Amino acid sequence: MASITRTLQKTKSAGIRLMSTGASQRTALYDLHKRYGAKFGPFAGWDMPLLYADQGALDSHLHTRKHASIFDVSHMLQTRVVGKDRHRFLEHLVVGDLKELPVGGSTLSLFTNEKGGIEDDTIVTQQEDSLYVVSNAGCADKDLAHLLKHAKIFQDQGADVEVRKIDDHSLIALQGPSSQKALEQVAGVDLSQMPFMTGKFVDIKGVPCHVARSGYTGEDGFELSIPTGEIAAITEALLANPEVKLAGLAARDSLRLEAGLCLYGSDIDSTTTPLEANLVWTIGKRRRAEGGFIGSDVILSQIAQKGGDRRRVGLVIEGAPARAHSKVLSVEGEEIGEITSGVPAPSLGKNIAMAYVRKGFNKKDTEVKVKVRNRIQNAKVVKMPFIPANYHKI
């Protein structure tokens, strides 16, 4: 663990490179972040907090695993799809079974393209009269244009569907084992019967908010969509709990990687298929039988034939941490793949990574080599997540 600590203290950002801020967008919590001593960096066109004066990336990571942290994720795209044909419309664009989702149910899904690649990953929640969609900040412009383009096509064919961008709400993620208690104290509601991957509307300090039990850390937690004018006050109310602290993108990156969760643009992209990424489970049973989503012919054929040349795997690496684009070799020295994300894992005291390797080298416990700054280091394929998930089930 000592070497992991030194590495994180040296890099400061657990693999996210600190860069000077430029002319970027700012979230409604920017001033609050500054008051708490945030160090900012540009991400997807936004000035985002990477870490804070009171704790570095390592401390934020461990605090989230033990207590709870608030992450500002207001840079993410929130949309609402309405109209009686909303399910048919969105099921054309994503792989999930949305018709069968119960009201309040959420699902991780994928936007796909004609070649079977992944255009983005997204969470869709079934609401009484709409579908609530949260997409990645780095794909926000692309995703919104994609939704609007296809909505116009459906509308021209007589469909009743409309895509509405939610631009009057901000988004925070409260993550960690103390999250439920902290939110209950502020909202005055019992959340014990709200399972993971569900969402509902809750009044928080008299403010109507959408609360989803989900997140990007592997811990129990919530994503709160809050009217922008009230976001600072509600965040401050949560921070009044001594077990709740602010955390930035640096800790979020190491937390999500320990949880085996993909970062779009690094671990999945428009050339990656669901089978290659080990995300076939996101495709609903009915959708596998019926198809009907963009690229379904390619994707379903690949699944049936167990095709594709590569697979996403987890690696535990001896020696120095391996970063993105480090080459993965067979024990004989043949190049068989590439690292897509890598960090020292504070919860494990080991260096971990995600990689794509040639099919056949993806079995658990397969011994491989990794080239790190011209040094060849031993590594082993392991099952993900790297640490057990701590999601709330009832």
Short mmCIF file of C-alpha atoms in Angstrom, two decimals:
data_model
loop_
_atom_site.label_atom_id
_atom_site.label_comp_id
_atom_site.label_asym_id
_atom_site.label_seq_id
_atom_site.Cartn_x
_atom_site.Cartn_y
_atom_site.Cartn_z
CA MET A 1 0.00 0.00 0.00
CA ALA A 2 2.88 2.39 0.68
CA SER A 3 3.99 2.36 -2.97
CA ILE A 4 0.42 2.96 -4.13
CA THR A 5 0.16 5.94 -1.77
CA ARG A 6 3.41 7.43 -3.06
CA THR A 7 2.30 7.02 -6.66
CA LEU A 8 -1.03 8.73 -6.08
CA GLN A 9 0.55 11.53 -4.08
CA LYS A 10 3.03 12.07 -6.87
CA THR A 11 0.49 12.10 -9.68
CA LYS A 12 -2.07 13.98 -7.56
CA SER A 13 -4.89 12.94 -9.87
CA ALA A 14 -4.91 9.15 -10.10
CA GLY A 15 -4.35 9.17 -13.85
CA ILE A 16 -6.25 12.34 -14.80
CA ARG A 17 -3.73 14.87 -16.03
CA LEU A 18 -3.91 18.32 -14.42
CA MET A 19 -4.07 21.08 -17.02
CA SER A 20 -4.61 24.83 -16.81
CA THR A 21 -8.19 25.94 -17.21
CA GLY A 22 -9.29 27.88 -20.28
CA ALA A 23 -12.52 29.35 -21.61
CA SER A 24 -14.79 26.52 -20.50
CA GLN A 25 -18.30 26.14 -19.19
CA ARG A 26 -18.80 26.16 -15.44
CA THR A 27 -21.39 24.31 -13.40
CA ALA A 28 -23.67 26.07 -10.91
CA LEU A 29 -21.43 24.73 -8.12
CA TYR A 30 -18.24 26.37 -9.42
CA ASP A 31 -18.14 29.02 -6.68
CA LEU A 32 -18.83 26.41 -4.01
CA HIS A 33 -15.96 24.30 -5.34
CA LYS A 34 -13.64 27.32 -5.17
CA ARG A 35 -14.61 27.98 -1.56
CA TYR A 36 -13.66 24.41 -0.69
CA GLY A 37 -10.25 24.78 -2.35
CA ALA A 38 -10.86 22.83 -5.55
CA LYS A 39 -8.13 22.42 -8.11
CA PHE A 40 -9.76 22.54 -11.54
CA GLY A 41 -9.03 21.01 -14.90
CA PRO A 42 -10.84 21.02 -18.26
CA PHE A 43 -13.04 18.03 -19.02
CA ALA A 44 -15.41 17.78 -21.98
CA GLY A 45 -15.48 21.56 -22.34
CA TRP A 46 -16.10 22.23 -18.64
CA ASP A 47 -13.95 23.48 -15.78
CA MET A 48 -14.32 20.59 -13.36
CA PRO A 49 -12.89 19.99 -9.87
CA LEU A 50 -10.18 17.35 -9.82
CA LEU A 51 -9.40 17.38 -6.08
CA TYR A 52 -9.75 19.61 -3.02
CA ALA A 53 -7.47 21.36 -0.53
CA ASP A 54 -8.52 19.20 2.42
CA GLN A 55 -7.75 15.85 0.80
CA GLY A 56 -5.96 14.51 -2.25
CA ALA A 57 -7.10 11.88 -4.71
CA LEU A 58 -6.09 8.97 -2.45
CA ASP A 59 -7.90 10.37 0.60
CA SER A 60 -11.03 11.17 -1.45
CA HIS A 61 -11.07 7.67 -2.87
CA LEU A 62 -10.80 6.00 0.53
CA HIS A 63 -13.28 8.40 2.11
CA THR A 64 -15.86 7.46 -0.54
CA ARG A 65 -15.35 3.76 0.14
CA LYS A 66 -15.71 4.29 3.92
CA HIS A 67 -18.19 7.18 4.22
CA ALA A 68 -19.68 9.33 1.42
CA SER A 69 -18.62 11.88 -1.17
CA ILE A 70 -20.40 14.34 -3.42
CA PHE A 71 -19.35 14.52 -7.07
CA ASP A 72 -20.53 17.38 -9.27
CA VAL A 73 -21.75 15.72 -12.47
CA SER A 74 -23.78 18.65 -13.79
CA HIS A 75 -21.77 18.55 -17.01
CA MET A 76 -23.62 15.39 -18.01
CA LEU A 77 -26.52 15.56 -20.48
CA GLN A 78 -30.03 15.14 -19.07
CA THR A 79 -32.92 14.66 -21.48
CA ARG A 80 -36.55 13.64 -21.25
CA VAL A 81 -38.31 11.73 -24.04
CA VAL A 82 -42.09 12.15 -24.10
CA GLY A 83 -45.01 11.07 -26.29
CA LYS A 84 -46.94 7.83 -26.69
CA ASP A 85 -44.33 6.47 -29.13
CA ARG A 86 -41.38 7.24 -26.82
CA HIS A 87 -40.53 3.58 -26.16
CA ARG A 88 -40.56 2.60 -29.83
CA PHE A 89 -38.42 5.64 -30.64
CA LEU A 90 -35.75 5.20 -27.97
CA GLU A 91 -35.60 1.43 -28.46
CA HIS A 92 -34.53 2.17 -32.04
CA LEU A 93 -31.50 4.03 -30.66
CA VAL A 94 -30.51 1.93 -27.61
CA VAL A 95 -30.24 -1.78 -26.87
CA GLY A 96 -32.28 -1.91 -23.64
CA ASP A 97 -35.77 -3.31 -23.11
CA LEU A 98 -37.51 -0.07 -22.17
CA LYS A 99 -41.10 -1.20 -22.64
CA GLU A 100 -40.76 -3.75 -19.87
CA LEU A 101 -39.11 -1.41 -17.37
CA PRO A 102 -41.41 -0.80 -14.41
CA VAL A 103 -42.16 2.79 -13.51
CA GLY A 104 -39.16 3.97 -11.51
CA GLY A 105 -36.89 1.29 -12.97
CA SER A 106 -33.54 2.23 -14.51
CA THR A 107 -31.26 0.40 -16.90
CA LEU A 108 -27.75 0.93 -18.25
CA SER A 109 -28.00 0.94 -22.02
CA LEU A 110 -25.95 1.68 -25.12
CA PHE A 111 -26.43 3.96 -28.11
CA THR A 112 -25.17 1.97 -31.10
CA ASN A 113 -24.25 2.69 -34.72
CA GLU A 114 -24.80 0.89 -38.02
CA LYS A 115 -21.50 -0.97 -37.72
CA GLY A 116 -22.40 -2.33 -34.29
CA GLY A 117 -20.15 0.07 -32.38
CA ILE A 118 -21.04 1.88 -29.16
CA GLU A 119 -21.75 5.60 -29.58
CA ASP A 120 -22.25 6.13 -25.83
CA ASP A 121 -23.45 4.41 -22.68
CA THR A 122 -26.43 5.91 -20.90
CA ILE A 123 -28.86 5.31 -18.05
CA VAL A 124 -32.56 5.34 -18.89
CA THR A 125 -35.25 5.59 -16.20
CA GLN A 126 -38.92 4.85 -16.76
CA GLN A 127 -41.09 7.66 -15.44
CA GLU A 128 -44.88 7.86 -15.42
CA ASP A 129 -45.13 9.86 -18.62
CA SER A 130 -41.57 10.00 -19.96
CA LEU A 131 -38.16 8.37 -20.27
CA TYR A 132 -35.40 10.16 -18.34
CA VAL A 133 -32.02 9.78 -20.03
CA VAL A 134 -28.61 10.68 -18.58
CA SER A 135 -25.65 10.63 -20.99
CA ASN A 136 -21.92 11.30 -20.77
CA ALA A 137 -20.59 14.86 -20.85
CA GLY A 138 -18.02 14.02 -23.52
CA CYS A 139 -20.80 12.84 -25.83
CA ALA A 140 -23.43 15.43 -24.87
CA ASP A 141 -23.49 17.38 -28.14
CA LYS A 142 -23.29 14.24 -30.24
CA ASP A 143 -25.98 12.43 -28.26
CA LEU A 144 -28.41 15.36 -28.30
CA ALA A 145 -27.97 15.82 -32.05
CA HIS A 146 -28.51 12.07 -32.54
CA LEU A 147 -31.69 12.09 -30.46
CA LEU A 148 -33.09 15.16 -32.19
CA LYS A 149 -32.23 13.89 -35.68
CA HIS A 150 -34.02 10.60 -35.17
CA ALA A 151 -36.93 12.24 -33.34
CA LYS A 152 -37.47 14.39 -36.46
CA ILE A 153 -37.44 11.28 -38.65
CA PHE A 154 -40.02 9.60 -36.40
CA GLN A 155 -42.14 12.75 -36.27
CA ASP A 156 -42.12 13.01 -40.07
CA GLN A 157 -43.49 9.46 -40.12
CA GLY A 158 -46.35 10.48 -37.84
CA ALA A 159 -44.94 9.30 -34.51
CA ASP A 160 -45.84 11.08 -31.27
CA VAL A 161 -42.44 11.68 -29.71
CA GLU A 162 -40.43 14.66 -28.48
CA VAL A 163 -36.92 15.01 -27.03
CA ARG A 164 -36.54 17.72 -24.38
CA LYS A 165 -33.15 18.77 -23.06
CA ILE A 166 -33.26 19.37 -19.31
CA ASP A 167 -31.29 22.57 -18.86
CA ASP A 168 -32.84 23.94 -15.66
CA HIS A 169 -31.58 21.14 -13.38
CA SER A 170 -28.07 20.37 -12.15
CA LEU A 171 -26.80 16.94 -11.15
CA ILE A 172 -24.75 15.68 -8.21
CA ALA A 173 -23.79 12.15 -7.24
CA LEU A 174 -23.75 11.24 -3.55
CA GLN A 175 -21.72 8.04 -3.28
CA GLY A 176 -20.57 5.77 -0.47
CA PRO A 177 -21.96 3.59 2.35
CA SER A 178 -23.11 6.64 4.35
CA SER A 179 -25.07 8.06 1.41
CA GLN A 180 -28.49 6.77 2.41
CA LYS A 181 -28.31 8.07 5.97
CA ALA A 182 -26.96 11.44 4.82
CA LEU A 183 -29.71 11.92 2.24
CA GLU A 184 -32.44 10.73 4.59
CA GLN A 185 -31.36 13.32 7.16
CA VAL A 186 -31.63 16.16 4.67
CA ALA A 187 -34.73 14.96 2.77
CA GLY A 188 -36.62 13.60 5.79
CA VAL A 189 -37.62 10.41 3.96
CA ASP A 190 -36.97 6.69 4.40
CA LEU A 191 -34.94 5.34 1.46
CA SER A 192 -34.33 1.84 2.81
CA GLN A 193 -36.89 0.28 0.45
CA MET A 194 -35.47 1.96 -2.65
CA PRO A 195 -33.25 -0.58 -4.45
CA PHE A 196 -30.29 0.00 -6.73
CA MET A 197 -31.14 1.17 -10.28
CA THR A 198 -34.45 2.80 -9.43
CA GLY A 199 -35.50 6.44 -9.40
CA LYS A 200 -38.30 8.58 -8.03
CA PHE A 201 -39.25 12.17 -7.28
CA VAL A 202 -38.47 13.32 -3.75
CA ASP A 203 -38.91 16.70 -2.05
CA ILE A 204 -35.56 17.72 -0.56
CA LYS A 205 -35.89 20.69 1.78
CA GLY A 206 -39.14 21.51 0.00
CA VAL A 207 -37.59 21.31 -3.48
CA PRO A 208 -38.91 18.70 -5.98
CA CYS A 209 -35.91 16.62 -7.13
CA HIS A 210 -35.38 13.42 -9.05
CA VAL A 211 -33.43 10.88 -7.01
CA ALA A 212 -31.88 7.85 -8.73
CA ARG A 213 -30.16 5.12 -6.75
CA SER A 214 -27.17 4.62 -9.00
CA GLY A 215 -23.65 5.88 -9.55
CA TYR A 216 -20.20 5.33 -10.96
CA THR A 217 -18.17 4.11 -8.00
CA GLY A 218 -19.37 0.59 -7.19
CA GLU A 219 -20.74 1.89 -3.90
CA ASP A 220 -24.30 2.52 -2.78
CA GLY A 221 -25.34 6.01 -3.71
CA PHE A 222 -27.66 8.42 -5.47
CA GLU A 223 -27.69 10.77 -8.41
CA LEU A 224 -29.75 13.86 -7.61
CA SER A 225 -31.25 16.03 -10.36
CA ILE A 226 -31.95 19.32 -8.60
CA PRO A 227 -33.32 22.67 -9.86
CA THR A 228 -30.19 24.69 -10.60
CA GLY A 229 -31.20 27.56 -8.35
CA GLU A 230 -31.31 25.20 -5.36
CA ILE A 231 -28.30 23.00 -6.09
CA ALA A 232 -25.81 24.92 -3.93
CA ALA A 233 -28.07 25.04 -0.87
CA ILE A 234 -28.87 21.32 -1.03
CA THR A 235 -25.21 20.43 -1.58
CA GLU A 236 -24.24 22.52 1.46
CA ALA A 237 -26.95 20.82 3.51
CA LEU A 238 -25.50 17.41 2.63
CA LEU A 239 -21.98 18.63 3.42
CA ALA A 240 -23.13 19.61 6.92
CA ASN A 241 -22.89 15.90 7.70
CA PRO A 242 -19.28 15.29 8.85
CA GLU A 243 -19.19 11.99 6.96
CA VAL A 244 -19.84 13.74 3.61
CA LYS A 245 -17.08 15.46 1.65
CA LEU A 246 -16.62 16.81 -1.85
CA ALA A 247 -14.64 14.69 -4.30
CA GLY A 248 -13.37 15.38 -7.80
CA LEU A 249 -12.72 13.61 -11.08
CA ALA A 250 -9.40 12.18 -9.91
CA ALA A 251 -11.00 10.00 -7.23
CA ARG A 252 -13.96 9.25 -9.49
CA ASP A 253 -11.61 7.71 -12.06
CA SER A 254 -9.91 5.32 -9.63
CA LEU A 255 -13.24 4.44 -7.99
CA ARG A 256 -14.94 3.56 -11.27
CA LEU A 257 -11.98 1.52 -12.46
CA GLU A 258 -11.92 -0.54 -9.25
CA ALA A 259 -15.63 -1.11 -9.90
CA GLY A 260 -14.88 -2.35 -13.43
CA LEU A 261 -16.92 0.45 -15.04
CA CYS A 262 -16.06 1.78 -18.49
CA LEU A 263 -15.10 5.34 -19.36
CA TYR A 264 -16.46 6.28 -22.78
CA GLY A 265 -13.71 7.33 -25.15
CA SER A 266 -11.17 5.18 -23.30
CA ASP A 267 -12.63 1.73 -22.61
CA ILE A 268 -15.45 1.85 -25.15
CA ASP A 269 -15.93 3.87 -28.31
CA SER A 270 -17.67 3.86 -31.68
CA THR A 271 -15.50 0.97 -32.91
CA THR A 272 -16.20 -1.27 -29.89
CA THR A 273 -19.08 -3.74 -30.03
CA PRO A 274 -21.07 -4.85 -26.96
CA LEU A 275 -19.62 -8.36 -27.24
CA GLU A 276 -16.03 -7.13 -27.37
CA ALA A 277 -16.69 -4.87 -24.38
CA ASN A 278 -18.40 -7.63 -22.35
CA LEU A 279 -21.58 -5.54 -22.29
CA VAL A 280 -23.93 -8.04 -23.94
CA TRP A 281 -25.87 -8.14 -20.65
CA THR A 282 -27.18 -4.64 -21.42
CA ILE A 283 -29.15 -6.04 -24.37
CA GLY A 284 -32.58 -7.12 -23.14
CA LYS A 285 -33.78 -10.65 -23.86
CA ARG A 286 -36.65 -9.40 -26.00
CA ARG A 287 -34.27 -7.09 -27.88
CA ARG A 288 -31.95 -10.01 -28.65
CA ALA A 289 -34.89 -11.88 -30.13
CA GLU A 290 -36.47 -8.97 -32.00
CA GLY A 291 -33.55 -6.69 -32.81
CA GLY A 292 -34.77 -3.39 -34.19
CA PHE A 293 -32.05 -1.13 -32.75
CA ILE A 294 -29.42 0.54 -34.91
CA GLY A 295 -26.70 -1.98 -35.77
CA SER A 296 -28.70 -4.91 -34.37
CA ASP A 297 -27.99 -7.16 -37.37
CA VAL A 298 -24.25 -6.79 -36.88
CA ILE A 299 -24.35 -7.03 -33.07
CA LEU A 300 -26.71 -10.00 -32.82
CA SER A 301 -24.85 -11.91 -35.53
CA GLN A 302 -21.57 -11.35 -33.73
CA ILE A 303 -23.08 -12.59 -30.46
CA ALA A 304 -24.52 -15.70 -32.13
CA GLN A 305 -21.20 -16.53 -33.76
CA LYS A 306 -19.11 -15.54 -30.72
CA GLY A 307 -17.22 -13.34 -33.13
CA GLY A 308 -14.99 -10.33 -32.75
CA ASP A 309 -11.24 -10.45 -32.43
CA ARG A 310 -10.82 -8.94 -28.96
CA ARG A 311 -12.30 -8.84 -25.48
CA ARG A 312 -12.21 -6.32 -22.62
CA VAL A 313 -10.45 -7.72 -19.54
CA GLY A 314 -9.20 -6.66 -16.15
CA LEU A 315 -5.51 -6.90 -15.31
CA VAL A 316 -3.54 -6.84 -12.08
CA ILE A 317 -0.03 -5.64 -12.89
CA GLU A 318 3.24 -6.13 -11.03
CA GLY A 319 5.60 -3.17 -10.87
CA ALA A 320 4.78 0.35 -12.03
CA PRO A 321 1.21 1.30 -12.99
CA ALA A 322 0.38 0.88 -16.68
CA ARG A 323 -1.48 3.76 -18.31
CA ALA A 324 -3.63 3.93 -21.42
CA HIS A 325 -1.99 2.72 -24.66
CA SER A 326 0.57 0.53 -22.89
CA LYS A 327 0.96 -2.64 -24.93
CA VAL A 328 -0.10 -6.06 -23.64
CA LEU A 329 2.08 -9.00 -24.68
CA SER A 330 1.83 -12.75 -24.46
CA VAL A 331 4.36 -14.49 -22.23
CA GLU A 332 6.29 -15.20 -25.46
CA GLY A 333 6.48 -11.48 -26.21
CA GLU A 334 3.88 -11.23 -29.00
CA GLU A 335 1.72 -8.10 -28.91
CA ILE A 336 -1.85 -9.16 -28.12
CA GLY A 337 -3.60 -6.00 -26.94
CA GLU A 338 -3.53 -2.59 -25.32
CA ILE A 339 -4.36 -0.97 -21.99
CA THR A 340 -7.31 1.44 -22.12
CA SER A 341 -7.32 2.63 -18.47
CA GLY A 342 -4.93 2.02 -15.60
CA VAL A 343 -4.50 3.28 -12.03
CA PRO A 344 -3.01 2.33 -8.70
CA ALA A 345 -6.03 0.88 -6.82
CA PRO A 346 -6.11 2.40 -3.32
CA SER A 347 -8.60 -0.16 -2.03
CA LEU A 348 -6.40 -3.06 -3.11
CA GLY A 349 -2.85 -1.78 -2.82
CA LYS A 350 -2.23 -3.06 -6.35
CA ASN A 351 -1.94 -1.63 -9.84
CA ILE A 352 -4.95 -2.44 -12.00
CA ALA A 353 -5.99 -1.81 -15.57
CA MET A 354 -8.58 -2.47 -18.21
CA ALA A 355 -7.36 -3.70 -21.57
CA TYR A 356 -8.50 -5.25 -24.81
CA VAL A 357 -6.70 -8.47 -25.64
CA ARG A 358 -6.93 -10.88 -28.51
CA LYS A 359 -9.68 -13.44 -28.06
CA GLY A 360 -8.22 -16.53 -26.42
CA PHE A 361 -6.10 -14.53 -23.99
CA ASN A 362 -9.14 -13.26 -22.06
CA LYS A 363 -9.65 -16.19 -19.72
CA LYS A 364 -9.32 -15.57 -15.98
CA ASP A 365 -5.81 -16.19 -14.58
CA THR A 366 -4.14 -15.97 -18.01
CA GLU A 367 -0.58 -14.76 -17.53
CA VAL A 368 0.47 -11.87 -19.78
CA LYS A 369 3.10 -9.14 -19.94
CA VAL A 370 2.67 -5.37 -20.06
CA LYS A 371 5.14 -2.92 -21.56
CA VAL A 372 5.50 0.11 -19.27
CA ARG A 373 8.00 2.75 -20.40
CA ASN A 374 10.10 0.14 -22.19
CA ARG A 375 10.04 -2.22 -19.21
CA ILE A 376 8.30 -5.58 -19.45
CA GLN A 377 6.18 -6.35 -16.38
CA ASN A 378 4.14 -9.37 -15.36
CA ALA A 379 0.34 -9.17 -15.28
CA LYS A 380 -2.61 -11.50 -14.88
CA VAL A 381 -6.14 -11.44 -16.28
CA VAL A 382 -8.69 -11.16 -13.46
CA LYS A 383 -12.43 -10.99 -13.18
CA MET A 384 -14.04 -7.57 -12.89
CA PRO A 385 -15.10 -5.73 -10.82
CA PHE A 386 -11.78 -5.65 -9.03
CA ILE A 387 -13.61 -5.13 -5.73
CA PRO A 388 -17.12 -6.40 -4.84
CA ALA A 389 -19.96 -4.00 -5.60
CA ASN A 390 -21.75 -2.52 -2.62
CA TYR A 391 -25.10 -1.75 -4.26
CA HIS A 392 -28.26 -1.56 -2.14
CA LYS A 393 -30.60 -4.51 -2.62
CA ILE A 394 -33.86 -5.34 -0.86
#
